[in-house]
PDB file of C-alpha atoms and ligand atoms in Angstrom:
ATOM      1  CA  MET A   1     122.888  76.228  46.240  1.00  0.00           C
ATOM      2  CA  ASN A   2     119.693  74.888  47.799  1.00  0.00           C
ATOM      3  CA  GLN A   3     118.145  76.946  50.599  1.00  0.00           C
ATOM      4  CA  VAL A   4     116.427  76.132  53.904  1.00  0.00           C
ATOM      5  CA  TYR A   5     113.194  78.130  53.977  1.00  0.00           C
ATOM      6  CA  PHE A   6     111.718  79.141  57.324  1.00  0.00           C
ATOM      7  CA  ILE A   7     108.202  79.834  56.134  1.00  0.00           C
ATOM      8  CA  GLY A   8     105.786  81.843  58.299  1.00  0.00           C
ATOM      9  CA  ALA A   9     102.848  79.454  57.954  1.00  0.00           C
ATOM     10  CA  GLY A  10     100.224  81.439  59.909  1.00  0.00           C
ATOM     11  CA  PRO A  11      97.985  80.005  62.641  1.00  0.00           C
ATOM     12  CA  GLY A  12      97.129  76.855  60.646  1.00  0.00           C
ATOM     13  CA  ASP A  13      94.754  77.894  57.871  1.00  0.00           C
ATOM     14  CA  PRO A  14      96.568  77.377  54.527  1.00  0.00           C
ATOM     15  CA  GLN A  15      94.647  80.357  53.105  1.00  0.00           C
ATOM     16  CA  LEU A  16      96.849  82.540  55.314  1.00  0.00           C
ATOM     17  CA  LEU A  17     100.093  81.360  53.731  1.00  0.00           C
ATOM     18  CA  THR A  18     101.696  84.180  51.721  1.00  0.00           C
ATOM     19  CA  LEU A  19     102.307  83.759  47.992  1.00  0.00           C
ATOM     20  CA  GLN A  20     106.047  83.826  48.725  1.00  0.00           C
ATOM     21  CA  GLY A  21     105.624  81.091  51.352  1.00  0.00           C
ATOM     22  CA  ALA A  22     103.524  78.957  49.007  1.00  0.00           C
ATOM     23  CA  ALA A  23     106.172  79.200  46.254  1.00  0.00           C
ATOM     24  CA  ALA A  24     108.982  78.202  48.656  1.00  0.00           C
ATOM     25  CA  LEU A  25     106.912  75.303  49.971  1.00  0.00           C
ATOM     26  CA  GLN A  26     106.274  74.114  46.442  1.00  0.00           C
ATOM     27  CA  ARG A  27     110.023  74.135  45.644  1.00  0.00           C
ATOM     28  CA  SER A  28     110.919  72.096  48.768  1.00  0.00           C
ATOM     29  CA  ALA A  29     111.197  68.315  48.799  1.00  0.00           C
ATOM     30  CA  VAL A  30     111.409  67.916  52.587  1.00  0.00           C
ATOM     31  CA  VAL A  31     109.165  69.795  55.030  1.00  0.00           C
ATOM     32  CA  TYR A  32     109.595  70.013  58.801  1.00  0.00           C
ATOM     33  CA  LEU A  33     106.413  70.875  60.674  1.00  0.00           C
ATOM     34  CA  GLN A  34     104.383  70.487  63.842  1.00  0.00           C
ATOM     35  CA  LEU A  35     100.728  69.577  64.305  1.00  0.00           C
ATOM     36  CA  PRO A  36      98.213  70.622  62.964  1.00  0.00           C
ATOM     37  CA  TYR A  37     100.000  71.668  59.740  1.00  0.00           C
ATOM     38  CA  ASP A  38     100.278  68.047  58.585  1.00  0.00           C
ATOM     39  CA  GLU A  39      96.466  67.973  58.344  1.00  0.00           C
ATOM     40  CA  THR A  40      95.576  71.502  57.305  1.00  0.00           C
ATOM     41  CA  PHE A  41      98.378  71.739  54.720  1.00  0.00           C
ATOM     42  CA  ALA A  42      97.793  68.195  53.399  1.00  0.00           C
ATOM     43  CA  GLU A  43      97.231  69.437  49.846  1.00  0.00           C
ATOM     44  CA  PRO A  44     100.431  71.491  49.322  1.00  0.00           C
ATOM     45  CA  LEU A  45     102.366  68.772  51.209  1.00  0.00           C
ATOM     46  CA  ALA A  46     101.318  65.960  48.888  1.00  0.00           C
ATOM     47  CA  GLY A  47     104.342  64.038  47.566  1.00  0.00           C
ATOM     48  CA  LYS A  48     106.823  65.685  49.976  1.00  0.00           C
ATOM     49  CA  GLN A  49     108.724  64.068  52.815  1.00  0.00           C
ATOM     50  CA  VAL A  50     107.236  65.381  56.073  1.00  0.00           C
ATOM     51  CA  LEU A  51     109.273  65.291  59.297  1.00  0.00           C
ATOM     52  CA  ILE A  52     108.830  66.532  62.873  1.00  0.00           C
ATOM     53  CA  PRO A  53     111.824  68.709  63.847  1.00  0.00           C
ATOM     54  CA  PHE A  54     111.660  67.820  67.555  1.00  0.00           C
ATOM     55  CA  ASP A  55     112.230  64.137  66.761  1.00  0.00           C
ATOM     56  CA  TYR A  56     115.923  65.060  66.447  1.00  0.00           C
ATOM     57  CA  ASP A  57     118.454  66.719  68.685  1.00  0.00           C
ATOM     58  CA  PHE A  58     120.098  69.824  67.273  1.00  0.00           C
ATOM     59  CA  ALA A  59     123.275  68.145  65.941  1.00  0.00           C
ATOM     60  CA  GLU A  60     121.307  65.288  64.323  1.00  0.00           C
ATOM     61  CA  LEU A  61     118.885  67.749  62.745  1.00  0.00           C
ATOM     62  CA  VAL A  62     121.631  69.917  61.277  1.00  0.00           C
ATOM     63  CA  THR A  63     123.424  66.881  59.796  1.00  0.00           C
ATOM     64  CA  LEU A  64     120.182  65.581  58.317  1.00  0.00           C
ATOM     65  CA  ILE A  65     119.316  68.933  56.725  1.00  0.00           C
ATOM     66  CA  GLU A  66     122.862  69.303  55.299  1.00  0.00           C
ATOM     67  CA  HIS A  67     122.367  65.941  53.635  1.00  0.00           C
ATOM     68  CA  GLN A  68     118.860  66.788  52.366  1.00  0.00           C
ATOM     69  CA  LEU A  69     120.088  70.093  50.910  1.00  0.00           C
ATOM     70  CA  ASN A  70     122.393  68.177  48.563  1.00  0.00           C
ATOM     71  CA  SER A  71     119.384  67.210  46.489  1.00  0.00           C
ATOM     72  CA  ALA A  72     116.637  69.847  47.005  1.00  0.00           C
ATOM     73  CA  PRO A  73     115.475  72.829  49.085  1.00  0.00           C
ATOM     74  CA  VAL A  74     114.159  72.103  52.591  1.00  0.00           C
ATOM     75  CA  ALA A  75     111.305  73.958  54.324  1.00  0.00           C
ATOM     76  CA  PHE A  76     110.218  74.550  57.895  1.00  0.00           C
ATOM     77  CA  LEU A  77     106.628  75.609  58.489  1.00  0.00           C
ATOM     78  CA  ILE A  78     106.808  78.096  61.351  1.00  0.00           C
ATOM     79  CA  PRO A  79     103.602  78.523  63.374  1.00  0.00           C
ATOM     80  CA  GLY A  80     102.597  82.177  62.872  1.00  0.00           C
ATOM     81  CA  ASP A  81     105.974  83.453  61.840  1.00  0.00           C
ATOM     82  CA  LEU A  82     109.424  84.014  63.296  1.00  0.00           C
ATOM     83  CA  THR A  83     108.625  87.350  65.000  1.00  0.00           C
ATOM     84  CA  PHE A  84     107.556  86.000  68.421  1.00  0.00           C
ATOM     85  CA  TYR A  85     108.061  82.791  70.368  1.00  0.00           C
ATOM     86  CA  SER A  86     109.708  80.765  67.692  1.00  0.00           C
ATOM     87  CA  PRO A  87     112.344  78.111  68.474  1.00  0.00           C
ATOM     88  CA  PHE A  88     114.161  78.226  65.124  1.00  0.00           C
ATOM     89  CA  GLN A  89     116.743  80.991  65.647  1.00  0.00           C
ATOM     90  CA  GLY A  90     119.597  78.545  66.318  1.00  0.00           C
ATOM     91  CA  LEU A  91     118.968  76.772  63.005  1.00  0.00           C
ATOM     92  CA  ILE A  92     118.651  80.061  61.124  1.00  0.00           C
ATOM     93  CA  ASN A  93     121.990  81.216  62.533  1.00  0.00           C
ATOM     94  CA  HIS A  94     123.594  77.883  61.739  1.00  0.00           C
ATOM     95  CA  PHE A  95     122.475  77.892  58.086  1.00  0.00           C
ATOM     96  CA  SER A  96     123.232  81.610  57.774  1.00  0.00           C
ATOM     97  CA  ASP A  97     123.371  82.448  54.011  1.00  0.00           C
ATOM     98  CA  ARG A  98     121.568  79.233  53.175  1.00  0.00           C
ATOM     99  CA  ALA A  99     118.620  80.154  55.457  1.00  0.00           C
ATOM    100  CA  GLU A 100     115.801  82.261  54.062  1.00  0.00           C
ATOM    101  CA  VAL A 101     113.110  83.535  56.440  1.00  0.00           C
ATOM    102  CA  LEU A 102     109.703  84.306  54.966  1.00  0.00           C
ATOM    103  CA  ALA A 103     107.255  86.542  56.835  1.00  0.00           C
ATOM    104  CA  GLY A 104     103.833  85.156  57.647  1.00  0.00           C
ATOM    105  CA  VAL A 105     100.595  85.995  59.404  1.00  0.00           C
ATOM    106  CA  GLY A 106     101.308  85.908  63.141  1.00  0.00           C
ATOM    107  CA  VAL A 107      98.628  84.706  65.544  1.00  0.00           C
ATOM    108  CA  ALA A 108      98.208  88.281  66.830  1.00  0.00           C
ATOM    109  CA  ASN A 109      97.516  89.520  63.279  1.00  0.00           C
ATOM    110  CA  ALA A 110      94.980  86.771  62.633  1.00  0.00           C
ATOM    111  CA  ALA A 111      93.322  87.447  66.014  1.00  0.00           C
ATOM    112  CA  SER A 112      92.987  91.161  65.276  1.00  0.00           C
ATOM    113  CA  ALA A 113      91.313  90.355  61.952  1.00  0.00           C
ATOM    114  CA  ARG A 114      89.021  87.733  63.474  1.00  0.00           C
ATOM    115  CA  LEU A 115      87.933  90.127  66.266  1.00  0.00           C
ATOM    116  CA  LYS A 116      87.738  93.017  63.769  1.00  0.00           C
ATOM    117  CA  THR A 117      89.692  95.062  66.317  1.00  0.00           C
ATOM    118  CA  THR A 118      92.926  97.003  66.274  1.00  0.00           C
ATOM    119  CA  PHE A 119      95.007  96.504  69.409  1.00  0.00           C
ATOM    120  CA  ASP A 120      95.755 100.183  69.817  1.00  0.00           C
ATOM    121  CA  LEU A 121      93.185 102.914  69.730  1.00  0.00           C
ATOM    122  CA  PRO A 122      93.719 106.646  70.356  1.00  0.00           C
ATOM    123  CA  SER A 123      92.654 107.687  73.851  1.00  0.00           C
ATOM    124  CA  VAL A 124      91.749 104.077  74.772  1.00  0.00           C
ATOM    125  CA  CYS A 125      94.911 102.085  74.394  1.00  0.00           C
ATOM    126  CA  ASN A 126      98.367 103.508  73.748  1.00  0.00           C
ATOM    127  CA  ARG A 127     100.446 100.316  73.863  1.00  0.00           C
ATOM    128  CA  ALA A 128     100.173  96.616  73.174  1.00  0.00           C
ATOM    129  CA  LEU A 129     102.383  94.179  75.060  1.00  0.00           C
ATOM    130  CA  ILE A 130     103.223  90.721  73.833  1.00  0.00           C
ATOM    131  CA  VAL A 131     103.726  88.385  76.774  1.00  0.00           C
ATOM    132  CA  SER A 132     103.684  84.791  77.893  1.00  0.00           C
ATOM    133  CA  PRO A 133     103.376  83.906  81.595  1.00  0.00           C
ATOM    134  CA  LYS A 134     105.489  80.871  80.719  1.00  0.00           C
ATOM    135  CA  THR A 135     108.495  82.851  79.504  1.00  0.00           C
ATOM    136  CA  LEU A 136     108.169  85.631  82.120  1.00  0.00           C
ATOM    137  CA  GLY A 137     109.168  82.990  84.658  1.00  0.00           C
ATOM    138  CA  ASP A 138     108.199  82.738  88.316  1.00  0.00           C
ATOM    139  CA  LYS A 139     111.351  83.868  90.144  1.00  0.00           C
ATOM    140  CA  ASP A 140     111.066  86.646  92.737  1.00  0.00           C
ATOM    141  CA  ASP A 141     112.656  89.141  90.365  1.00  0.00           C
ATOM    142  CA  SER A 142     110.759  87.995  87.228  1.00  0.00           C
ATOM    143  CA  PRO A 143     108.448  90.626  85.715  1.00  0.00           C
ATOM    144  CA  LYS A 144     104.889  90.058  86.908  1.00  0.00           C
ATOM    145  CA  LEU A 145     101.852  89.870  84.671  1.00  0.00           C
ATOM    146  CA  GLU A 146      99.928  92.059  87.131  1.00  0.00           C
ATOM    147  CA  GLU A 147     102.580  94.779  86.689  1.00  0.00           C
ATOM    148  CA  LEU A 148     102.378  94.635  82.898  1.00  0.00           C
ATOM    149  CA  ALA A 149      98.570  94.688  82.836  1.00  0.00           C
ATOM    150  CA  ALA A 150      97.458  98.310  83.250  1.00  0.00           C
ATOM    151  CA  PRO A 151      94.841 100.727  81.949  1.00  0.00           C
ATOM    152  CA  GLY A 152      95.752 101.727  78.390  1.00  0.00           C
ATOM    153  CA  VAL A 153      97.503  98.410  77.664  1.00  0.00           C
ATOM    154  CA  SER A 154      96.344  95.694  75.299  1.00  0.00           C
ATOM    155  CA  LEU A 155      97.877  92.439  76.476  1.00  0.00           C
ATOM    156  CA  LEU A 156      98.480  89.780  73.841  1.00  0.00           C
ATOM    157  CA  ILE A 157      99.107  86.572  75.747  1.00  0.00           C
ATOM    158  CA  TYR A 158     100.749  83.562  74.110  1.00  0.00           C
ATOM    159  CA  MET A 159     101.341  80.133  75.670  1.00  0.00           C
ATOM    160  CA  ASN A 160      99.368  80.736  78.852  1.00  0.00           C
ATOM    161  CA  ASN A 161     100.310  78.208  81.542  1.00  0.00           C
ATOM    162  CA  LEU A 162      98.142  79.565  84.370  1.00  0.00           C
ATOM    163  CA  PRO A 163      94.709  78.200  85.296  1.00  0.00           C
ATOM    164  CA  LEU A 164      92.134  80.697  84.000  1.00  0.00           C
ATOM    165  CA  PRO A 165      90.919  81.901  87.468  1.00  0.00           C
ATOM    166  CA  GLN A 166      94.540  82.614  88.454  1.00  0.00           C
ATOM    167  CA  LEU A 167      95.231  84.429  85.176  1.00  0.00           C
ATOM    168  CA  VAL A 168      92.088  86.527  85.665  1.00  0.00           C
ATOM    169  CA  ASP A 169      93.087  87.440  89.259  1.00  0.00           C
ATOM    170  CA  LYS A 170      96.445  88.756  88.080  1.00  0.00           C
ATOM    171  CA  LEU A 171      94.854  90.718  85.233  1.00  0.00           C
ATOM    172  CA  ARG A 172      92.228  92.227  87.527  1.00  0.00           C
ATOM    173  CA  LYS A 173      94.959  93.397  89.900  1.00  0.00           C
ATOM    174  CA  GLY A 174      96.828  95.053  87.033  1.00  0.00           C
ATOM    175  CA  TYR A 175      93.909  96.688  85.261  1.00  0.00           C
ATOM    176  CA  GLY A 176      92.061  97.531  88.477  1.00  0.00           C
ATOM    177  CA  ALA A 177      88.832  97.167  86.509  1.00  0.00           C
ATOM    178  CA  ASN A 178      86.577  94.690  84.757  1.00  0.00           C
ATOM    179  CA  VAL A 179      88.088  94.976  81.262  1.00  0.00           C
ATOM    180  CA  PRO A 180      87.164  92.901  78.191  1.00  0.00           C
ATOM    181  CA  ILE A 181      89.011  89.667  77.408  1.00  0.00           C
ATOM    182  CA  ALA A 182      88.885  87.317  74.409  1.00  0.00           C
ATOM    183  CA  LEU A 183      90.086  83.712  74.167  1.00  0.00           C
ATOM    184  CA  LEU A 184      90.816  82.571  70.631  1.00  0.00           C
ATOM    185  CA  HIS A 185      91.104  78.808  70.531  1.00  0.00           C
ATOM    186  CA  ARG A 186      92.468  77.033  67.440  1.00  0.00           C
ATOM    187  CA  LEU A 187      92.182  80.181  65.376  1.00  0.00           C
ATOM    188  CA  GLY A 188      91.782  79.498  61.660  1.00  0.00           C
ATOM    189  CA  LEU A 189      91.279  75.766  62.224  1.00  0.00           C
ATOM    190  CA  PRO A 190      88.019  73.923  61.505  1.00  0.00           C
ATOM    191  CA  ASP A 191      87.094  73.692  65.227  1.00  0.00           C
ATOM    192  CA  GLU A 192      87.939  77.330  66.009  1.00  0.00           C
ATOM    193  CA  LYS A 193      86.226  78.749  69.104  1.00  0.00           C
ATOM    194  CA  ILE A 194      86.212  82.395  70.165  1.00  0.00           C
ATOM    195  CA  ILE A 195      85.010  83.449  73.607  1.00  0.00           C
ATOM    196  CA  GLU A 196      84.508  87.152  74.230  1.00  0.00           C
ATOM    197  CA  ALA A 197      83.705  88.213  77.779  1.00  0.00           C
ATOM    198  CA  THR A 198      85.057  90.389  80.593  1.00  0.00           C
ATOM    199  CA  LEU A 199      87.402  89.556  83.448  1.00  0.00           C
ATOM    200  CA  ASP A 200      84.346  89.091  85.683  1.00  0.00           C
ATOM    201  CA  SER A 201      82.522  86.755  83.294  1.00  0.00           C
ATOM    202  CA  ILE A 202      85.209  84.815  81.380  1.00  0.00           C
ATOM    203  CA  VAL A 203      85.502  81.920  83.836  1.00  0.00           C
ATOM    204  CA  SER A 204      81.779  81.165  83.724  1.00  0.00           C
ATOM    205  CA  ALA A 205      81.716  81.801  79.941  1.00  0.00           C
ATOM    206  CA  CYS A 206      84.190  78.899  79.533  1.00  0.00           C
ATOM    207  CA  ARG A 207      81.751  76.548  81.353  1.00  0.00           C
ATOM    208  CA  GLY A 208      84.498  74.552  83.045  1.00  0.00           C
ATOM    209  CA  TYR A 209      86.329  73.764  79.786  1.00  0.00           C
ATOM    210  CA  ASP A 210      90.097  74.253  80.002  1.00  0.00           C
ATOM    211  CA  TYR A 211      91.077  75.948  76.742  1.00  0.00           C
ATOM    212  CA  PHE A 212      94.752  75.795  77.802  1.00  0.00           C
ATOM    213  CA  TYR A 213      94.870  71.984  78.242  1.00  0.00           C
ATOM    214  CA  LEU A 214      96.803  72.464  81.487  1.00  0.00           C
ATOM    215  CA  ASP A 215      95.917  69.023  82.866  1.00  0.00           C
ATOM    216  CA  GLU A 216      96.354  67.139  79.586  1.00  0.00           C
ATOM    217  CA  PRO A 217      98.669  64.183  80.318  1.00  0.00           C
ATOM    218  CA  GLU A 218      99.850  64.209  76.665  1.00  0.00           C
ATOM    219  CA  LYS A 219     100.897  67.880  76.902  1.00  0.00           C
ATOM    220  CA  LYS A 220      99.049  68.547  73.661  1.00  0.00           C
ATOM    221  CA  PRO A 221      99.647  72.167  72.468  1.00  0.00           C
ATOM    222  CA  ALA A 222      96.615  74.216  73.434  1.00  0.00           C
ATOM    223  CA  LEU A 223      96.692  76.750  70.561  1.00  0.00           C
ATOM    224  CA  THR A 224      94.819  79.344  72.568  1.00  0.00           C
ATOM    225  CA  PHE A 225      95.628  83.033  72.325  1.00  0.00           C
ATOM    226  CA  VAL A 226      94.368  85.640  74.789  1.00  0.00           C
ATOM    227  CA  VAL A 227      93.721  89.328  74.186  1.00  0.00           C
ATOM    228  CA  VAL A 228      92.872  91.657  77.079  1.00  0.00           C
ATOM    229  CA  GLY A 229      92.102  95.355  77.139  1.00  0.00           C
ATOM    230  CA  GLU A 230      89.592  98.131  76.623  1.00  0.00           C
ATOM    231  CA  THR A 231      90.216  98.245  72.894  1.00  0.00           C
ATOM    232  CA  LEU A 232      88.135  95.078  72.508  1.00  0.00           C
ATOM    233  CA  ARG A 233      84.896  96.904  73.251  1.00  0.00           C
ATOM    234  CA  ALA A 234      85.702 100.577  72.964  1.00  0.00           C
ATOM    235  CA  GLU A 235      83.572 103.096  71.152  1.00  0.00           C
ATOM    236  CA  VAL A 236      85.602 104.860  68.490  1.00  0.00           C
ATOM    237  CA  ASP A 237      85.524 108.630  68.638  1.00  0.00           C
ATOM    238  CA  SER A 238      85.052 109.582  64.980  1.00  0.00           C
ATOM    239  CA  ARG A 239      86.384 113.118  65.673  1.00  0.00           C
ATOM    240  CA  TRP A 240      89.821 111.472  65.753  1.00  0.00           C
ATOM    241  CA  TRP A 241      89.604 110.893  61.980  1.00  0.00           C
ATOM    242  CA  ASP A 242      88.929 114.576  61.259  1.00  0.00           C
ATOM    243  CA  CYS A 243      91.572 115.694  63.724  1.00  0.00           C
ATOM    244  CA  ARG A 244      94.203 113.429  62.124  1.00  0.00           C
ATOM    245  CA  ARG A 245      93.133 114.617  58.678  1.00  0.00           C
ATOM    246  CA  LYS A 246      93.617 118.261  59.623  1.00  0.00           C
ATOM    247  CA  THR A 247      96.797 117.992  61.671  1.00  0.00           C
ATOM    248  CA  SER A 248      98.661 115.357  59.753  1.00  0.00           C
ATOM    249  CA  TRP A 249      97.360 114.124  56.420  1.00  0.00           C
ATOM    250  CA  GLN A 250      96.449 117.510  54.979  1.00  0.00           C
ATOM    251  CA  GLN A 251      99.934 118.825  55.828  1.00  0.00           C
ATOM    252  CA  ARG A 252     101.583 116.274  53.600  1.00  0.00           C
ATOM    253  CA  LYS A 253     102.842 117.432  50.256  1.00  0.00           C
ATOM    254  CA  GLY A 254     101.119 115.967  47.244  1.00  0.00           C
ATOM    255  CA  MET A 255      97.849 115.365  49.109  1.00  0.00           C
ATOM    256  CA  ILE A 256      95.184 114.800  46.514  1.00  0.00           C
ATOM    257  CA  GLY A 257      91.580 115.882  46.900  1.00  0.00           C
ATOM    258  CA  PRO A 258      89.582 118.809  48.248  1.00  0.00           C
ATOM    259  CA  SER A 259      90.710 120.496  51.444  1.00  0.00           C
TER     260      SER A 259
HETATM  261  C1  SAM B 301     105.255  78.987  70.189  1.00  0.00           C
HETATM  262  S1  SAM B 301     103.982  80.198  70.079  1.00  0.00           S
HETATM  263  C2  SAM B 301     104.003  80.553  68.373  1.00  0.00           C
HETATM  264  C3  SAM B 301     103.706  81.992  68.042  1.00  0.00           C
HETATM  265  C4  SAM B 301     103.933  82.306  66.586  1.00  0.00           C
HETATM  266  N1  SAM B 301     105.351  82.278  66.277  1.00  0.00           N
HETATM  267  C5  SAM B 301     103.355  83.644  66.119  1.00  0.00           C
HETATM  268  O1  SAM B 301     104.125  84.466  65.657  1.00  0.00           O
HETATM  269  O2  SAM B 301     102.160  83.850  66.173  1.00  0.00           O
HETATM  270  C6  SAM B 301     102.609  79.164  70.276  1.00  0.00           C
HETATM  271  C7  SAM B 301     101.445  79.915  70.874  1.00  0.00           C
HETATM  272  O3  SAM B 301     100.830  80.703  69.854  1.00  0.00           O
HETATM  273  C8  SAM B 301      99.430  80.677  70.020  1.00  0.00           C
HETATM  274  N2  SAM B 301      98.851  79.971  68.855  1.00  0.00           N
HETATM  275  C9  SAM B 301      99.511  79.321  67.883  1.00  0.00           C
HETATM  276  N3  SAM B 301      98.646  78.872  66.945  1.00  0.00           N
HETATM  277  C10 SAM B 301      97.415  79.262  67.344  1.00  0.00           C
HETATM  278  C11 SAM B 301      96.103  79.103  66.821  1.00  0.00           C
HETATM  279  N4  SAM B 301      95.879  78.481  65.659  1.00  0.00           N
HETATM  280  N5  SAM B 301      95.070  79.630  67.516  1.00  0.00           N
HETATM  281  C12 SAM B 301      95.267  80.294  68.681  1.00  0.00           C
HETATM  282  N6  SAM B 301      96.485  80.464  69.235  1.00  0.00           N
HETATM  283  C13 SAM B 301      97.543  79.965  68.570  1.00  0.00           C
HETATM  284  C14 SAM B 301      99.139  79.927  71.322  1.00  0.00           C
HETATM  285  O4  SAM B 301      99.122  80.866  72.380  1.00  0.00           O
HETATM  286  C15 SAM B 301     100.338  79.020  71.416  1.00  0.00           C
HETATM  287  O5  SAM B 301     100.589  78.647  72.771  1.00  0.00           O
END
């Protein structure tokens, strides 16, 4: 029985596709994707039928895939992977045993690597929150970004729909301090741009350019990810390594090496 693969395709750089994802893509005759994967994945897509999933309503899409599965496997390239903010759950549930989900490099993972920074750090940051102002909503009882932003939190912000000065105001209220912020625009793509600043300096660092495309009439996806928090610029206390070694690693059975 042919499968529908939901392949975590990473932020857009084909080098970040897993070996498992690459094998599933190779087996598939039809591939559903969004921009910019048609361009960046042009090589592995050669000779395959490429379709845009949002050209179809749900019932049409399901019928089409059922038909396509009669002759060969079908693939979806999922931006990042399924873990966060992915619209494919309904299809995965529908295809059930015929759906196979393949893990990929999420945007947050790629951002951490690009910034060479972990998003939690002992005694600096004890939690990382994944949020989108868009999905939080703007009702009176919706959770507020300024309540989620707080000292000790790394905020990983997807799909920002607030003008940058407004976003910064909310973050400043929450953190109560001038913490570091990074904007990662089109991560892993040829025109990638990374802006590292602080809440006080980020607006001027962007020089009037709207990295979120909020006024774009075409509603082009912005592909900008935001990371906020002290971990971005913190000094690492190297005593933590020795403390962990003594209290945890050396206690483990089978530890190899000198004490
Ligand atoms: C619908 S979410 C997809 C998230 C994805 N499922 C993941 O796990 O990383 C789309 C948002 O992810 C971020 N994003 C996706 N691709 C990106 C890229 N190449 N560079 C920077 N941000 C990106 C942007 O914030 C964008 O608004």
